[in-house]
Amino acid sequence: MHNKILILDFGSQVTQLIARRVREAHVYCEIHPCDVSDEFVRGFGAQGVILSGSHMSAYEESTDRAPQAVFELGVPVLGICYGMQTMAQQLGGKVEAGTVREFGYAEVRARSHTKLLDGIEDFRNDQGHGMLKVWMSHGDKVTALPPGFVVMASTDSCPIAGMADEARRFYGVQFHPEVTHTARGADLLRRFVLDVCGCQGDWIMGDYIAEAVERIREQVGDEEVILGLSGGVDSSVAAALIHRAIGDQLTCVFVDHGLLRLNEGQMVMDMFAGRLHARVIHVDAADQFLGHLKGVSDPEAKRKIIGREFVEVFKAEAAKLKAGDGGHKGATFLAQGTIYPDVIESGGAKSKKATTIKSHHNVGGLPEQLGLKLLEPLRELFKDEVRELGVALGLPRDMVYRHPFPGPGLGVRILGEIHAEYADLLRRADAIFIEELRATIDPQTGKSWYDLTSQAFAVFLPVKSVGVMGDGRTYEWVVALRAVQTQDFMTAHWAELPHSLLGRVSNRIINEVRGINRVVYDISGKPPATIEWE
């Protein structure tokens, strides 16, 4: 059994980041709503508890409190922002509305000698005090410490920016250590889970394979599984893991909707059928999808059609597989590449405490429609852990660390109505852009521009422009290049690619892709723009 940390979510927008930082320290953790019962808290088996931030005020009667059992377990507790405030209020301190609100960058002075902050500082001020560069987001503040606590950190406008009761190993910080803007935040969280809580740091993907394989074998037994293989990271890693566990009891269905990247179908087949020797059914449904998309230009309508047709094709294949064939007795499980953020976002709807409440296609109704049991071997992993697991399973690094690709594929990168000709042009232009990004190394970092960008792609614009090639006039299509850098995909900056790189890409596309005579570069951030154009 792994050591584990319980994170109680009070509705902060960044609770998932707390969990990611804890996992980066190789410690297993789970996020649960703050209103779980005392029995749940006692039965969880936590080595420590973290209380998240919130938009609420701790001193109001109607707001949420931490279950009392949290403070009676005898394990360390870390309160972050609102988590510190509710800890103070519940343990006998006082919280009030602040006259000065703090949002954004702040410099915090460390006070008292505490195990949590020992040796963690960004610089020393003129008086020789250790200082931390942090990110604040609060209007309320703790104005009186609970009995047994000392001040651990302060700012000019927030005298109690951190508090500690070393005897009980209770700590609170008014700033957010989980966000990248807090320079030593990851070190603080690592100190809490490894040193204060005494966790082993044994959550490692290479070691995780054996226990995941064992769990799949136990769940599936001698039954059969089908999986919709998209070529994306999540479904690919799920397929590789399940195949490692049960071999030919898994059948993958790869639906080619005619809107994939260049040679993607061949790459998926070479990888899974060729190298892993998995059983893969390749369905070429391009004509079906493009036929239903004819005359449709509204982005949401296109998404719905592509999603609907995928379900129809997959259901038809699943029906054949349920019936059994040639030595296979019929599938009873549907495998999906659901990952932990999907589970948090969908599951939170029950409590109304989740970071973002929305339904997610991976946790939706397809298993019920097909009458199959659900197998979700990645449901406790974050995206970066899924990538680590993929490499540990032997999938090519290039495949596992590819940029995100939307489910509707090029369908949302061809603006307006979709034609097979547009998809062919865009595929080739996009491949040139990605090839040049991979080949161009930034001298400052030593990394390729592909690795330095979070997402990069070409967009087909339904616009013709005048050009000159040789002695002739042309009237051909335009493509836009998009490349962004982001930590969380909620906000993004356009990537400041070298002009020489953009020049090479433009030159190659115009020369090698007959039918395109103009290339433009998108320099919009998110917000106000989105990353994808549709």
Coordinates of C-alpha atoms in Angstrom, one line a residue:
M1 CA 0.0 0.0 0.0
H2 CA 1.2 3.5 -0.8
N3 CA 1.4 6.3 1.7
K4 CA -1.3 8.8 0.7
I5 CA -2.3 12.4 1.3
L6 CA -6.0 13.5 1.5
I7 CA -6.7 16.8 -0.2
L8 CA -10.1 18.4 0.8
D9 CA -11.5 20.7 -1.9
F10 CA -13.3 23.9 -0.8
G11 CA -13.9 24.9 -4.4
S12 CA -10.6 26.6 -5.4
Q13 CA -9.9 26.9 -9.1
V14 CA -6.4 25.5 -8.5
T15 CA -7.0 22.5 -6.2
Q16 CA -5.9 20.1 -9.0
L17 CA -2.5 21.9 -8.9
I18 CA -2.1 20.9 -5.3
A19 CA -2.5 17.3 -6.2
R20 CA -0.1 17.6 -9.2
R21 CA 2.6 19.1 -7.0
V22 CA 2.1 16.3 -4.4
R23 CA 2.3 13.6 -7.1
E24 CA 5.5 15.3 -8.5
A25 CA 7.0 14.5 -5.1
H26 CA 6.1 10.9 -5.9
V27 CA 3.5 10.7 -3.2
Y28 CA 0.0 9.4 -3.9
C29 CA -2.9 11.7 -3.1
E30 CA -6.6 12.1 -3.8
I31 CA -9.0 15.1 -4.0
H32 CA -12.3 14.8 -2.2
P33 CA -15.0 17.4 -1.5
C34 CA -14.6 19.3 1.8
D35 CA -18.0 18.1 3.2
V36 CA -17.0 14.4 3.4
S37 CA -18.0 12.7 6.7
D38 CA -15.8 12.3 9.7
E39 CA -16.1 8.5 9.1
F40 CA -14.7 9.0 5.6
V41 CA -11.7 11.0 6.9
R42 CA -11.0 8.4 9.6
G43 CA -11.2 5.5 7.1
F44 CA -9.1 7.1 4.3
G45 CA -5.8 6.2 5.9
A46 CA -4.1 9.6 5.2
Q47 CA -0.5 10.3 6.3
G48 CA -1.5 14.0 6.1
V49 CA -4.3 16.3 5.1
I50 CA -4.2 19.4 2.9
L51 CA -7.1 21.9 3.0
S52 CA -7.5 23.9 -0.3
G53 CA -8.4 27.5 -1.0
S54 CA -11.9 28.8 -1.7
H55 CA -13.9 31.9 -2.8
M56 CA -15.8 31.8 0.5
S57 CA -15.2 33.6 3.8
A58 CA -14.4 31.5 6.8
Y59 CA -16.1 33.7 9.3
E60 CA -19.6 33.4 7.7
E61 CA -22.0 31.0 9.3
S62 CA -23.1 29.4 6.0
T63 CA -19.6 28.5 4.7
D64 CA -17.9 25.1 4.7
R65 CA -15.7 23.8 7.4
A66 CA -13.2 21.0 7.5
P67 CA -14.6 17.8 9.0
Q68 CA -13.6 17.9 12.7
A69 CA -11.9 14.4 12.4
V70 CA -9.2 16.2 10.3
F71 CA -7.8 17.8 13.5
E72 CA -8.3 14.6 15.6
L73 CA -6.4 12.1 13.3
G74 CA -3.0 12.9 14.8
V75 CA -1.5 13.5 11.3
P76 CA 0.0 16.7 9.9
V77 CA -2.5 19.2 8.4
L78 CA -1.6 22.0 5.9
G79 CA -4.2 24.8 5.3
I80 CA -3.8 26.8 2.1
C81 CA -5.4 30.3 1.9
Y82 CA -9.1 29.6 2.9
G83 CA -7.8 26.3 4.3
M84 CA -5.6 28.2 6.7
Q85 CA -8.5 30.5 7.6
T86 CA -11.0 27.7 8.4
M87 CA -8.3 26.0 10.4
A88 CA -7.8 29.1 12.4
Q89 CA -11.5 29.7 12.9
Q90 CA -12.2 26.1 13.8
L91 CA -9.3 25.8 16.3
G92 CA -10.2 29.0 18.2
G93 CA -8.6 31.8 16.3
K94 CA -10.2 34.7 14.5
V95 CA -10.7 35.6 10.8
E96 CA -12.0 39.0 9.5
A97 CA -12.4 40.8 6.3
G98 CA -9.2 42.6 5.4
T99 CA -9.0 46.3 4.7
V100 CA -6.3 45.7 2.1
R101 CA -6.8 42.8 -0.3
E102 CA -3.8 41.0 -1.8
F103 CA -4.0 39.6 -5.3
G104 CA -0.9 38.6 -7.2
Y105 CA 2.8 38.8 -6.5
A106 CA 3.8 39.4 -2.8
E107 CA 7.0 39.0 -0.8
V108 CA 6.6 37.2 2.5
R109 CA 8.9 37.3 5.4
A110 CA 9.5 34.0 7.2
R111 CA 9.2 34.2 11.0
S112 CA 9.8 31.6 13.8
H113 CA 11.9 28.5 13.1
T114 CA 9.5 25.9 11.7
K115 CA 10.2 22.6 10.0
L116 CA 8.0 23.5 7.1
L117 CA 10.0 26.6 6.0
D118 CA 13.5 25.6 7.3
G119 CA 16.0 26.6 4.6
I120 CA 13.3 27.6 2.1
E121 CA 13.8 31.2 1.0
D122 CA 14.2 33.2 -2.2
F123 CA 16.4 36.0 -1.0
R124 CA 17.4 37.9 2.2
N125 CA 16.2 41.5 2.8
D126 CA 18.3 44.3 4.1
Q127 CA 17.8 43.2 7.6
G128 CA 18.9 39.7 6.8
H129 CA 15.4 38.1 7.0
G130 CA 14.6 35.2 4.8
M131 CA 12.0 36.2 2.1
L132 CA 9.7 34.2 -0.2
K133 CA 8.3 35.3 -3.5
V134 CA 4.7 34.1 -3.5
W135 CA 1.3 34.5 -5.1
M136 CA -1.6 35.7 -3.0
S137 CA -5.3 35.7 -3.7
H138 CA -7.3 36.8 -0.6
G139 CA -9.4 39.5 0.9
D140 CA -10.0 38.0 4.4
K141 CA -7.2 37.3 6.9
V142 CA -6.4 35.6 10.2
T143 CA -6.4 38.3 12.9
A144 CA -5.9 36.2 16.0
L145 CA -4.0 32.9 16.2
P146 CA -5.6 29.8 17.7
P147 CA -4.1 28.5 21.0
G148 CA -0.7 26.8 20.4
F149 CA 0.1 28.5 17.1
V150 CA 2.9 30.9 16.3
V151 CA 3.3 33.3 13.4
M152 CA 5.3 31.5 10.6
A153 CA 5.2 34.2 7.9
S154 CA 4.0 37.8 7.4
T155 CA 3.7 40.7 4.9
D156 CA 3.2 44.4 5.6
S157 CA -0.6 44.1 5.0
C158 CA -1.0 40.6 6.3
P159 CA 0.7 40.2 9.7
I160 CA -0.3 36.5 9.9
A161 CA 0.5 35.2 6.4
G162 CA 1.5 31.8 7.8
M163 CA 1.0 30.0 11.1
A164 CA 2.3 26.9 12.8
D165 CA 1.6 24.6 15.7
E166 CA 4.7 22.4 15.6
A167 CA 3.5 20.1 18.4
R168 CA 0.5 19.0 16.5
R169 CA 2.2 19.5 13.1
F170 CA -0.5 21.9 11.9
Y171 CA 0.5 24.5 9.4
G172 CA -1.3 27.3 7.5
V173 CA -0.1 29.6 4.6
Q174 CA -2.1 32.5 3.3
F175 CA -0.4 32.3 -0.1
H176 CA -0.7 29.6 -2.8
P177 CA 2.3 27.2 -2.9
E178 CA 0.7 25.1 -5.7
V179 CA 1.0 27.8 -8.4
T180 CA 4.1 28.3 -10.4
H181 CA 4.2 32.0 -9.4
T182 CA 5.2 31.0 -5.9
A183 CA 8.9 30.3 -6.6
R184 CA 9.6 27.8 -3.9
G185 CA 6.0 26.5 -3.6
A186 CA 6.8 23.0 -4.9
D187 CA 9.7 22.8 -2.3
L188 CA 7.3 23.7 0.5
L189 CA 4.7 21.0 -0.6
R190 CA 7.5 18.5 -1.0
R191 CA 8.8 19.4 2.5
F192 CA 5.3 18.9 3.9
V193 CA 4.5 15.5 2.4
L194 CA 8.0 13.9 2.6
D195 CA 9.5 15.4 5.8
V196 CA 6.6 16.5 7.9
C197 CA 4.2 13.7 7.0
G198 CA 7.0 11.1 6.5
C199 CA 5.7 9.8 3.2
Q200 CA 8.0 7.4 1.3
G201 CA 7.9 9.0 -2.1
D202 CA 7.0 5.6 -3.7
W203 CA 4.5 6.7 -6.3
I204 CA 6.6 6.0 -9.4
M205 CA 5.2 5.0 -12.8
G206 CA 7.8 2.4 -13.6
D207 CA 6.9 0.6 -10.4
Y208 CA 3.2 1.3 -10.8
I209 CA 3.0 -0.9 -13.9
A210 CA 3.1 -4.2 -11.9
E211 CA 0.3 -3.2 -9.6
A212 CA -1.9 -1.8 -12.4
V213 CA -1.4 -5.0 -14.4
E214 CA -2.4 -7.1 -11.4
R215 CA -5.5 -5.0 -10.9
I216 CA -6.6 -5.2 -14.5
R217 CA -6.2 -9.0 -14.5
E218 CA -8.2 -9.3 -11.3
Q219 CA -11.0 -7.1 -12.7
V220 CA -11.2 -8.7 -16.1
G221 CA -10.5 -12.3 -15.3
D222 CA -10.9 -14.4 -18.5
E223 CA -13.3 -12.0 -20.1
E224 CA -12.7 -9.8 -23.1
V225 CA -12.2 -6.0 -23.5
I226 CA -12.7 -3.6 -26.4
L227 CA -11.1 -0.1 -26.5
G228 CA -11.6 2.8 -28.9
L229 CA -8.1 3.7 -29.9
S230 CA -7.8 7.3 -31.2
G231 CA -4.0 7.6 -31.4
G232 CA -4.1 10.2 -28.6
V233 CA -1.9 9.8 -25.5
D234 CA -4.6 8.6 -23.1
S235 CA -6.1 5.8 -25.3
S236 CA -2.7 4.7 -26.5
V237 CA -1.3 4.4 -23.0
A238 CA -4.5 2.6 -21.8
A239 CA -4.2 0.2 -24.7
A240 CA -0.5 -0.6 -24.0
L241 CA -1.2 -1.1 -20.3
I242 CA -4.2 -3.4 -20.8
H243 CA -2.4 -5.3 -23.5
R244 CA 0.5 -5.8 -21.1
A245 CA -2.0 -7.3 -18.6
I246 CA -4.3 -9.4 -20.7
G247 CA -2.8 -9.7 -24.3
D248 CA -5.3 -11.0 -26.8
Q249 CA -8.2 -10.6 -24.5
L250 CA -8.1 -6.9 -25.7
T251 CA -9.3 -5.8 -29.1
C252 CA -8.7 -2.2 -30.1
V253 CA -11.0 -0.4 -32.6
F254 CA -9.2 2.4 -34.5
V255 CA -11.7 4.6 -36.3
D256 CA -10.2 6.7 -39.1
H257 CA -12.7 9.6 -39.7
G258 CA -10.6 11.1 -42.5
L259 CA -9.6 14.0 -40.3
L260 CA -6.4 12.7 -38.8
R261 CA -2.9 14.1 -39.1
L262 CA -0.5 13.0 -42.0
N263 CA 0.2 9.2 -41.8
E264 CA -1.4 9.0 -38.3
G265 CA -3.4 5.9 -39.2
Q266 CA -0.4 4.1 -40.4
M267 CA 1.6 5.1 -37.3
V268 CA -1.0 3.8 -35.0
M269 CA -1.3 0.5 -36.8
D270 CA 2.5 0.1 -37.0
M271 CA 2.8 0.8 -33.3
F272 CA 0.0 -1.3 -31.9
A273 CA -0.5 -4.1 -34.4
G274 CA 3.1 -4.2 -35.6
R275 CA 5.3 -3.6 -32.5
L276 CA 3.0 -4.5 -29.6
H277 CA 1.2 -7.3 -31.6
A278 CA -2.1 -6.1 -30.3
R279 CA -5.4 -7.1 -31.9
V280 CA -6.5 -3.9 -33.8
I281 CA -9.5 -3.4 -36.1
H282 CA -8.8 -0.5 -38.4
V283 CA -12.1 1.0 -39.6
D284 CA -11.8 3.4 -42.6
A285 CA -14.9 5.6 -42.1
A286 CA -13.7 8.7 -43.9
D287 CA -16.5 8.7 -46.5
Q288 CA -19.1 8.2 -43.9
F289 CA -17.9 11.2 -41.8
L290 CA -17.3 13.5 -44.7
G291 CA -20.6 12.6 -46.2
H292 CA -22.5 13.7 -43.0
L293 CA -20.4 16.8 -42.7
K294 CA -21.2 18.0 -46.2
G295 CA -22.7 21.5 -46.2
V296 CA -22.1 22.0 -42.5
S297 CA -20.0 25.0 -41.4
D298 CA -21.1 25.7 -37.8
P299 CA -18.3 24.6 -35.4
E300 CA -20.5 23.1 -32.8
A301 CA -22.6 21.3 -35.4
K302 CA -19.4 19.8 -36.8
R303 CA -18.3 18.6 -33.4
K304 CA -21.7 17.0 -32.7
I305 CA -21.8 15.2 -36.0
I306 CA -18.2 13.8 -35.6
G307 CA -19.0 12.7 -32.1
R308 CA -22.2 11.1 -33.1
E309 CA -20.8 9.2 -36.0
F310 CA -17.8 8.0 -34.0
V311 CA -20.3 6.5 -31.5
E312 CA -22.3 4.9 -34.3
V313 CA -19.2 3.3 -35.9
F314 CA -17.9 2.2 -32.6
K315 CA -21.2 0.7 -31.6
A316 CA -21.4 -1.3 -34.8
E317 CA -17.9 -2.7 -34.3
A318 CA -18.7 -3.4 -30.6
A319 CA -21.8 -5.3 -31.5
K320 CA -19.8 -7.6 -33.8
L321 CA -17.2 -8.1 -31.0
K322 CA -19.9 -8.8 -28.4
A323 CA -21.2 -11.6 -30.6
G324 CA -17.7 -13.2 -30.6
D325 CA -15.8 -14.6 -33.5
G326 CA -12.9 -17.0 -34.5
G327 CA -12.0 -18.2 -31.0
H328 CA -13.1 -15.0 -29.2
K329 CA -16.1 -15.4 -27.0
G330 CA -17.3 -11.8 -27.1
A331 CA -16.4 -8.6 -25.3
T332 CA -17.9 -7.7 -21.9
F333 CA -15.8 -4.7 -21.0
L334 CA -15.3 -1.3 -22.6
A335 CA -12.0 0.3 -21.8
Q336 CA -11.6 4.0 -21.8
G337 CA -8.6 6.4 -21.3
T338 CA -10.4 8.4 -18.5
I339 CA -7.8 10.2 -16.5
Y340 CA -8.0 11.8 -13.0
P341 CA -8.9 15.4 -14.0
D342 CA -11.9 13.9 -15.9
V343 CA -13.0 12.0 -12.8
I344 CA -12.7 15.1 -10.5
E345 CA -14.5 17.4 -12.9
S346 CA -17.4 15.0 -13.5
G347 CA -17.7 13.6 -10.0
G348 CA -17.7 17.0 -8.4
A349 CA -21.2 17.6 -9.7
K350 CA -22.6 15.6 -6.8
S351 CA -21.1 17.9 -4.2
K352 CA -21.0 21.2 -6.1
K353 CA -17.5 21.7 -4.7
A354 CA -15.5 20.7 -7.8
T355 CA -13.0 23.0 -9.4
T356 CA -15.0 23.0 -12.7
I357 CA -18.3 21.2 -13.0
K358 CA -19.0 19.7 -16.4
S359 CA -19.7 16.3 -17.9
H360 CA -16.9 14.7 -19.8
H361 CA -17.2 12.4 -22.8
N362 CA -15.0 9.7 -21.2
V363 CA -17.3 9.4 -18.1
G364 CA -20.5 9.5 -20.1
G365 CA -23.1 7.0 -21.2
L366 CA -21.4 4.9 -23.9
P367 CA -20.9 1.8 -21.6
E368 CA -24.7 1.8 -20.8
Q369 CA -25.6 2.1 -24.5
L370 CA -23.4 -0.8 -25.3
G371 CA -24.4 -2.9 -22.3
L372 CA -20.7 -3.3 -21.3
K373 CA -18.8 -3.0 -18.0
L374 CA -16.3 -0.2 -17.7
L375 CA -12.5 -0.6 -17.4
E376 CA -10.6 2.7 -16.7
P377 CA -7.0 1.8 -15.8
L378 CA -5.8 5.4 -15.9
R379 CA -8.5 7.0 -13.8
E380 CA -6.2 7.9 -10.9
L381 CA -3.4 9.5 -13.0
F382 CA -2.8 13.0 -14.1
K383 CA -1.7 13.7 -17.7
D384 CA 2.0 14.0 -16.9
E385 CA 1.9 10.7 -15.1
V386 CA 0.1 9.0 -18.1
R387 CA 3.0 10.2 -20.3
E388 CA 5.6 8.8 -17.8
L389 CA 3.7 5.5 -17.7
G390 CA 3.6 5.4 -21.6
V391 CA 7.4 5.7 -21.8
A392 CA 7.8 3.1 -19.0
L393 CA 5.6 0.8 -21.1
G394 CA 7.9 1.2 -24.1
L395 CA 5.8 3.5 -26.2
P396 CA 7.9 5.9 -28.3
R397 CA 8.6 9.2 -26.5
D398 CA 7.6 11.2 -29.6
M399 CA 4.2 9.6 -29.5
V400 CA 3.7 9.9 -25.8
Y401 CA 4.8 13.6 -25.6
R402 CA 2.9 14.7 -28.7
H403 CA 0.9 17.9 -28.5
P404 CA -2.8 17.6 -27.7
F405 CA -5.0 16.9 -30.7
P406 CA -8.8 17.5 -30.6
G407 CA -11.2 14.6 -30.8
P408 CA -12.8 16.0 -34.0
G409 CA -9.3 16.2 -35.5
L410 CA -8.8 18.5 -38.4
G411 CA -12.6 19.0 -38.5
V412 CA -12.2 22.0 -36.1
R413 CA -9.0 23.2 -37.9
I414 CA -10.7 23.6 -41.2
L415 CA -12.8 26.7 -40.8
G416 CA -16.3 26.5 -42.3
E417 CA -17.4 23.6 -44.5
I418 CA -15.1 20.5 -44.7
H419 CA -14.0 19.1 -48.0
A420 CA -11.6 16.1 -48.5
E421 CA -9.3 18.4 -50.6
Y422 CA -9.0 20.9 -47.7
A423 CA -8.1 18.1 -45.3
D424 CA -5.4 16.9 -47.6
L425 CA -3.9 20.4 -48.0
L426 CA -4.0 21.0 -44.3
R427 CA -2.5 17.7 -43.4
R428 CA 0.6 18.4 -45.5
A429 CA 1.0 22.0 -44.3
D430 CA 0.6 20.9 -40.7
A431 CA 3.2 18.1 -41.1
I432 CA 5.8 20.6 -42.5
F433 CA 5.2 23.0 -39.6
I434 CA 5.7 20.2 -37.0
E435 CA 8.7 18.8 -38.8
E436 CA 10.4 22.2 -38.8
L437 CA 9.5 22.8 -35.1
R438 CA 11.1 19.5 -34.2
A439 CA 14.2 20.2 -36.3
T440 CA 14.9 23.7 -34.9
I441 CA 16.9 23.8 -31.7
D442 CA 16.8 26.9 -29.4
P443 CA 20.4 27.7 -28.5
Q444 CA 19.5 29.1 -25.1
T445 CA 17.7 26.0 -23.8
G446 CA 19.1 23.3 -26.1
K447 CA 15.5 22.1 -26.7
S448 CA 13.6 21.9 -29.9
W449 CA 10.8 24.5 -30.6
Y450 CA 8.4 21.6 -30.6
D451 CA 9.3 20.8 -27.0
L452 CA 9.2 24.5 -26.1
T453 CA 5.6 24.9 -27.3
S454 CA 2.6 23.4 -25.6
Q455 CA 0.5 23.1 -28.8
A456 CA 1.3 24.0 -32.4
F457 CA -0.7 23.3 -35.6
A458 CA -1.9 24.8 -38.9
V459 CA -5.4 26.0 -39.6
F460 CA -7.1 26.0 -43.0
L461 CA -8.8 29.3 -43.8
P462 CA -11.6 29.3 -46.4
V463 CA -10.1 32.3 -48.0
K464 CA -8.3 32.7 -51.4
S465 CA -5.6 35.2 -51.9
V466 CA -3.7 36.5 -55.0
G467 CA -0.1 35.4 -55.3
V468 CA 2.7 35.2 -57.9
M469 CA 4.6 32.1 -58.7
G470 CA 7.2 32.3 -61.4
D471 CA 5.7 34.6 -64.1
G472 CA 2.1 33.5 -63.3
R473 CA -0.6 34.9 -61.1
T474 CA -2.1 32.5 -58.5
Y475 CA -5.4 32.6 -56.6
E476 CA -5.1 30.0 -53.9
W477 CA -5.8 29.1 -50.2
V478 CA -4.4 30.5 -47.0
V479 CA -3.2 28.7 -43.9
A480 CA -2.6 30.1 -40.4
L481 CA 0.0 28.8 -38.1
R482 CA -0.7 28.7 -34.4
A483 CA 1.8 27.9 -31.6
V484 CA 1.2 28.6 -27.9
Q485 CA 3.0 28.2 -24.6
T486 CA 1.0 27.4 -21.4
Q487 CA 1.2 25.7 -18.1
D488 CA -2.4 24.7 -17.7
F489 CA -4.2 25.4 -21.0
M490 CA -6.6 27.8 -19.2
T491 CA -4.5 30.7 -20.2
A492 CA -1.8 30.7 -23.0
H493 CA 0.7 33.1 -24.7
W494 CA 1.5 32.9 -28.4
A495 CA 4.9 31.5 -28.9
E496 CA 7.5 34.0 -30.1
L497 CA 9.0 31.6 -32.7
P498 CA 12.2 32.8 -34.5
H499 CA 11.4 34.7 -37.7
S500 CA 13.9 32.4 -39.5
L501 CA 11.8 29.4 -38.5
L502 CA 8.6 30.9 -39.6
G503 CA 10.2 31.9 -42.9
R504 CA 11.3 28.3 -43.5
V505 CA 7.9 26.9 -42.7
S506 CA 6.2 29.4 -45.0
N507 CA 8.6 28.9 -47.8
R508 CA 8.2 25.1 -47.6
I509 CA 4.4 25.1 -47.4
I510 CA 4.0 27.4 -50.4
N511 CA 6.6 25.5 -52.5
E512 CA 5.6 21.9 -51.5
V513 CA 1.8 22.1 -51.0
R514 CA 0.2 23.0 -54.3
G515 CA -3.0 25.0 -53.6
I516 CA -1.7 27.2 -50.8
N517 CA 0.0 30.5 -51.6
R518 CA -0.1 32.5 -48.3
V519 CA 0.9 31.6 -44.7
V520 CA 0.0 33.8 -41.7
Y521 CA 1.0 33.5 -38.0
D522 CA -1.6 33.9 -35.2
I523 CA -0.3 36.2 -32.4
S524 CA -3.4 36.1 -30.2
G525 CA -3.2 35.0 -26.5
K526 CA -5.8 33.1 -24.5
P527 CA -7.9 35.0 -23.5
P528 CA -9.3 36.7 -25.5
A529 CA -8.8 34.0 -28.2
T530 CA -9.0 30.3 -27.6
I531 CA -6.2 28.0 -28.5
E532 CA -8.1 26.2 -31.3
W533 CA -9.8 28.4 -33.8
E534 CA -13.2 26.6 -33.6

